[in-house]
PDB file of C-alpha atoms in Angstrom:
ATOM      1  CA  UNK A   1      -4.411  17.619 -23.478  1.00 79.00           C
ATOM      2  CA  UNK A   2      -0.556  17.118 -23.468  1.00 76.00           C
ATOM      3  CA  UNK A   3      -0.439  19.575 -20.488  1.00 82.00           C
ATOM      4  CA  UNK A   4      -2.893  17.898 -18.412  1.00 84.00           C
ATOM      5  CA  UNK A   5      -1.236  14.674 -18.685  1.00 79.00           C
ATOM      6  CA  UNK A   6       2.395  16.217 -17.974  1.00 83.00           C
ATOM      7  CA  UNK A   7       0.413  17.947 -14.324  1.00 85.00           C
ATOM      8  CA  UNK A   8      -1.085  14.426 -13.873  1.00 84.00           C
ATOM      9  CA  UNK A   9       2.524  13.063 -14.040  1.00 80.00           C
ATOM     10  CA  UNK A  10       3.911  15.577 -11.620  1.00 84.00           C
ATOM     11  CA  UNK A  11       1.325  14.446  -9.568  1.00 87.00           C
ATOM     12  CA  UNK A  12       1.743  11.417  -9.638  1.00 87.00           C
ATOM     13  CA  UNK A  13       5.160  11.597  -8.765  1.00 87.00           C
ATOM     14  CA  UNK A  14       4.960  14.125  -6.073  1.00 90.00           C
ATOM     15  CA  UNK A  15       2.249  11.770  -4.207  1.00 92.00           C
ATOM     16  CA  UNK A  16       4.719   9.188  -4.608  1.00 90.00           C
ATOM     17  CA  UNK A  17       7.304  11.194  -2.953  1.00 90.00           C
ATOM     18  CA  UNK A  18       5.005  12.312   0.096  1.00 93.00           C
ATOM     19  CA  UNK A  19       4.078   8.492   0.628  1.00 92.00           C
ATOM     20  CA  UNK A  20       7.457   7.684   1.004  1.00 90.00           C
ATOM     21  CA  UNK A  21       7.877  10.488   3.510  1.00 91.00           C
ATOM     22  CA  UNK A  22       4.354   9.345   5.100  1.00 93.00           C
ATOM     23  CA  UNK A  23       5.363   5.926   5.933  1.00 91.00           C
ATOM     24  CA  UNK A  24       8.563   7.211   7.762  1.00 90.00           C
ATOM     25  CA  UNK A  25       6.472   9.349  10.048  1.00 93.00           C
ATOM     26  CA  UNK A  26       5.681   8.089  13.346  1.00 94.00           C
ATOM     27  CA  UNK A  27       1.827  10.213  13.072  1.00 95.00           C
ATOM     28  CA  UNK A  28       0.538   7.948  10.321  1.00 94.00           C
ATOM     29  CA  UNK A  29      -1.537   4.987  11.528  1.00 93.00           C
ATOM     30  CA  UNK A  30       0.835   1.247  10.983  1.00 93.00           C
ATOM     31  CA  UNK A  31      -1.733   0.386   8.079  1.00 93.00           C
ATOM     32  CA  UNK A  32      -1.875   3.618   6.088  1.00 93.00           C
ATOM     33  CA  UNK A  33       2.195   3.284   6.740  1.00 92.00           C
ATOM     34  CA  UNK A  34       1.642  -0.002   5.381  1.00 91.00           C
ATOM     35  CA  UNK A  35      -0.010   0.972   2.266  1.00 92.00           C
ATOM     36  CA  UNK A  36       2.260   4.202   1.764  1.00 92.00           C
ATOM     37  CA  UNK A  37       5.267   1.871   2.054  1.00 89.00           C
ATOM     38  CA  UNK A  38       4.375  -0.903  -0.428  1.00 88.00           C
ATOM     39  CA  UNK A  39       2.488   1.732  -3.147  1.00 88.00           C
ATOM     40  CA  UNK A  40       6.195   4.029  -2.560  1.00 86.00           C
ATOM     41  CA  UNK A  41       8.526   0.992  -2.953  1.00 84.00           C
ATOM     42  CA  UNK A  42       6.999  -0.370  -5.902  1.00 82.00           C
ATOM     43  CA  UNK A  43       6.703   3.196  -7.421  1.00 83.00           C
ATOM     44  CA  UNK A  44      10.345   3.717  -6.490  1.00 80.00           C
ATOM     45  CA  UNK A  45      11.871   0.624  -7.858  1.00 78.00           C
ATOM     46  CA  UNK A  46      14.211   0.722 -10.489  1.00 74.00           C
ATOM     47  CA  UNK A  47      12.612  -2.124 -12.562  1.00 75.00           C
ATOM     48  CA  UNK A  48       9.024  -2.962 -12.780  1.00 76.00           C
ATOM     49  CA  UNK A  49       7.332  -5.863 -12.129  1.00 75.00           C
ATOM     50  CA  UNK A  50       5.942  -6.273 -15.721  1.00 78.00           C
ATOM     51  CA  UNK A  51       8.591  -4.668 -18.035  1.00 77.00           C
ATOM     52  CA  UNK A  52       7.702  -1.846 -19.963  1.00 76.00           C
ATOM     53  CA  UNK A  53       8.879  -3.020 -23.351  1.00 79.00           C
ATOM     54  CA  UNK A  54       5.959  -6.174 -23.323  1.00 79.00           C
ATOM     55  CA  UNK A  55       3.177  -4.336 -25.527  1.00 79.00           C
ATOM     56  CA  UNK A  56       0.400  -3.190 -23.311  1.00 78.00           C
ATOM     57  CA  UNK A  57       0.807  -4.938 -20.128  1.00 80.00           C
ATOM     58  CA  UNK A  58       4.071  -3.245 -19.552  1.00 79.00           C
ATOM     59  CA  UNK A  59       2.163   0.153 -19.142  1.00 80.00           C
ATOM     60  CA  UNK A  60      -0.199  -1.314 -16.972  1.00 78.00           C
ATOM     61  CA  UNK A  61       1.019  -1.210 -13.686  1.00 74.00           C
ATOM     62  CA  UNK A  62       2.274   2.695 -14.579  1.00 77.00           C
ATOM     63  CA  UNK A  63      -1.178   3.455 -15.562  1.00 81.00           C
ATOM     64  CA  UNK A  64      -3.468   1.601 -13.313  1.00 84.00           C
ATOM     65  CA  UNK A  65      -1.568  -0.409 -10.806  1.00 83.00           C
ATOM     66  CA  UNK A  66       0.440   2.942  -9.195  1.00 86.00           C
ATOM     67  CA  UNK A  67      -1.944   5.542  -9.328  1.00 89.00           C
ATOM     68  CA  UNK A  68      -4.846   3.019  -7.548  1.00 91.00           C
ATOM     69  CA  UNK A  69      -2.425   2.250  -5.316  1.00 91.00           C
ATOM     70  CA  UNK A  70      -1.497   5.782  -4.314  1.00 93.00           C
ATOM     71  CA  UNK A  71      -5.528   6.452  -4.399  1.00 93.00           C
ATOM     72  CA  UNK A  72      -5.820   3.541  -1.324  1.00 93.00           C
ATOM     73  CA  UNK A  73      -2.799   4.785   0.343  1.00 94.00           C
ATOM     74  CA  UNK A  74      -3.957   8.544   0.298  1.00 94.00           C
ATOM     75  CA  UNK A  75      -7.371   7.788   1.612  1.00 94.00           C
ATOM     76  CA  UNK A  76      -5.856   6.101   4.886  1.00 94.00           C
ATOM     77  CA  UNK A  77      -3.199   8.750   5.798  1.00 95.00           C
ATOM     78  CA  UNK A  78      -4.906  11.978   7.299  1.00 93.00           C
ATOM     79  CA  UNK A  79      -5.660  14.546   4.692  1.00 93.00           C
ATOM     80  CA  UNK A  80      -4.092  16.949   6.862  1.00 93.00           C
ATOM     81  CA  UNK A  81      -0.746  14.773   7.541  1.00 92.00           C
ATOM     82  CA  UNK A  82      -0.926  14.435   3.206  1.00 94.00           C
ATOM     83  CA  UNK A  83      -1.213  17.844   2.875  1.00 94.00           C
ATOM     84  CA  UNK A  84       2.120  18.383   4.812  1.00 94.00           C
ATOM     85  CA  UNK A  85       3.559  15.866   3.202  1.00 94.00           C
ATOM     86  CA  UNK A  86       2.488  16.831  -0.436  1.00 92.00           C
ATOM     87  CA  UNK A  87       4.519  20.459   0.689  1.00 92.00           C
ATOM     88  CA  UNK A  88       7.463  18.556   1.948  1.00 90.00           C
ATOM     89  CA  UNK A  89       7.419  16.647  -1.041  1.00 90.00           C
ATOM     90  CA  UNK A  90       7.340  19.745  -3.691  1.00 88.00           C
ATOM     91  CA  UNK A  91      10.033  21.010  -1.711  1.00 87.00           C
ATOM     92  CA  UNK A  92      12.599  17.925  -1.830  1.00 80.00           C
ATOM     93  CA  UNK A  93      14.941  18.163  -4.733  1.00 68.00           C
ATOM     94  CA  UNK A  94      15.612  15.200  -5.084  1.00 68.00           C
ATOM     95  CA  UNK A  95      13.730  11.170  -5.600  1.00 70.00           C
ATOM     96  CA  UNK A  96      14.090   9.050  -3.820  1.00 74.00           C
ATOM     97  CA  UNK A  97      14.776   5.616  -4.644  1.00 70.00           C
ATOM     98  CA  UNK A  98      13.503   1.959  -3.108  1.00 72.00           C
ATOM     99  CA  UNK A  99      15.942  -0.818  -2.600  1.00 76.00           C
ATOM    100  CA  UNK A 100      13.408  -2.706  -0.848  1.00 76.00           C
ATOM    101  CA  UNK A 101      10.809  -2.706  -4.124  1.00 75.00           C
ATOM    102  CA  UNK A 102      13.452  -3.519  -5.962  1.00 79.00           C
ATOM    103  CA  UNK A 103      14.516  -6.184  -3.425  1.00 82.00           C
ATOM    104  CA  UNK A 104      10.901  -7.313  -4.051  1.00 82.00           C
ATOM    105  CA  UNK A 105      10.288  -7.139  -7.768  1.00 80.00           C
ATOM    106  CA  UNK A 106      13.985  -9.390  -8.248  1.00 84.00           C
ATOM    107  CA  UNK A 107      12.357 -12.127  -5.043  1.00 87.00           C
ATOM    108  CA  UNK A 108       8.941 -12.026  -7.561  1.00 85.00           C
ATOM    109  CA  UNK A 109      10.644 -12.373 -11.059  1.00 85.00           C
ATOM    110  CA  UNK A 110      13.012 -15.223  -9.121  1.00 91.00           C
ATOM    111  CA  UNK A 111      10.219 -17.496  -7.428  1.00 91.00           C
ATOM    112  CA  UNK A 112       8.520 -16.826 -11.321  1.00 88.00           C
ATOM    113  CA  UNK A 113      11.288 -18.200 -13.192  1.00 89.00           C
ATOM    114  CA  UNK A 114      12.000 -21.300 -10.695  1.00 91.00           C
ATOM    115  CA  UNK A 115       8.337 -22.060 -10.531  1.00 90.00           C
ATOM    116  CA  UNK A 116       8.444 -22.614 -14.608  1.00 88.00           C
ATOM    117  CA  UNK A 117      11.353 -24.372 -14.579  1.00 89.00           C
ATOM    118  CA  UNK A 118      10.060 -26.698 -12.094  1.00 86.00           C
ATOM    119  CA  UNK A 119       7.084 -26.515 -14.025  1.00 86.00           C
ATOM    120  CA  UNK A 120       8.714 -27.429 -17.383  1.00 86.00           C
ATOM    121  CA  UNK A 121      11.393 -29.483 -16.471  1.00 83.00           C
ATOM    122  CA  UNK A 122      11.198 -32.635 -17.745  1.00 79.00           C
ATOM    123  CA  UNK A 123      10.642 -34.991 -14.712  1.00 71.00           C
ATOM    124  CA  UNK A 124      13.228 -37.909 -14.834  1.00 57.00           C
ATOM    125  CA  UNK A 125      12.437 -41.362 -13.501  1.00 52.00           C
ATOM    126  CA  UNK A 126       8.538 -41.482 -14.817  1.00 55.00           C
TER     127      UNK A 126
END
């Protein structure tokens, strides 16, 4: 069991890989670029949008949030543009890494934490 979830990782991580390739190539329709793009930058990003150490939902998003994601994406590119990708992919030695998702996940956590304080402020002048 331990070895098919270490393959399903790999996976996982070379489809994330091959995303971010697919929505730099000018064959893959705008919306499957779209997809590959947002499911790769979020993937990518250095922090999550729910942190890991918060019991259960931290996983979440690595366990059902990504690999959906990547699921959608897949099914818009061309399976035999993926394919080529999925070799390009295994063949990079090194990840790549997504400013922009993390751009995003700091703008989410941000608007987050100045909505509650605006929420919970106490209002002066009532």
């Amino acid at each position: 069991m331990l070895s098919s979830l270490k393959a399903w990782a790999r996976n996982i991580k070379r489809d994330v890989v091959a995303l971010w390739l697919a929505s730099r190539d000018p064959r893959v329709p705008w919306h499957a670029k779209l997809a590959a793009a947002a499911v790769a930058a979020y993937a990518l990003s250095p922090i999550d949008l729910i942190p890991d150490f918060i019991p259960v939902f931290g996983y979440l998003d690595d366990l059902i949030i990504v690999p959906l994601g990547i699921l959608l994406a897949i099914k818009l590119i061309p399976a035999t543009l993926f394919a080529e990708f999925r070799e390009q992919a295994v063949r990079s030695e090194q990840r790549p890494t997504s400013r922009a998702g993390l751009l995003f996940i700091v703008a989410v956590w941000v608007v987050a934490a100045a909505w509650l304080a605006w929420f919970f402020w106490p209002h002066r002048g009532r």
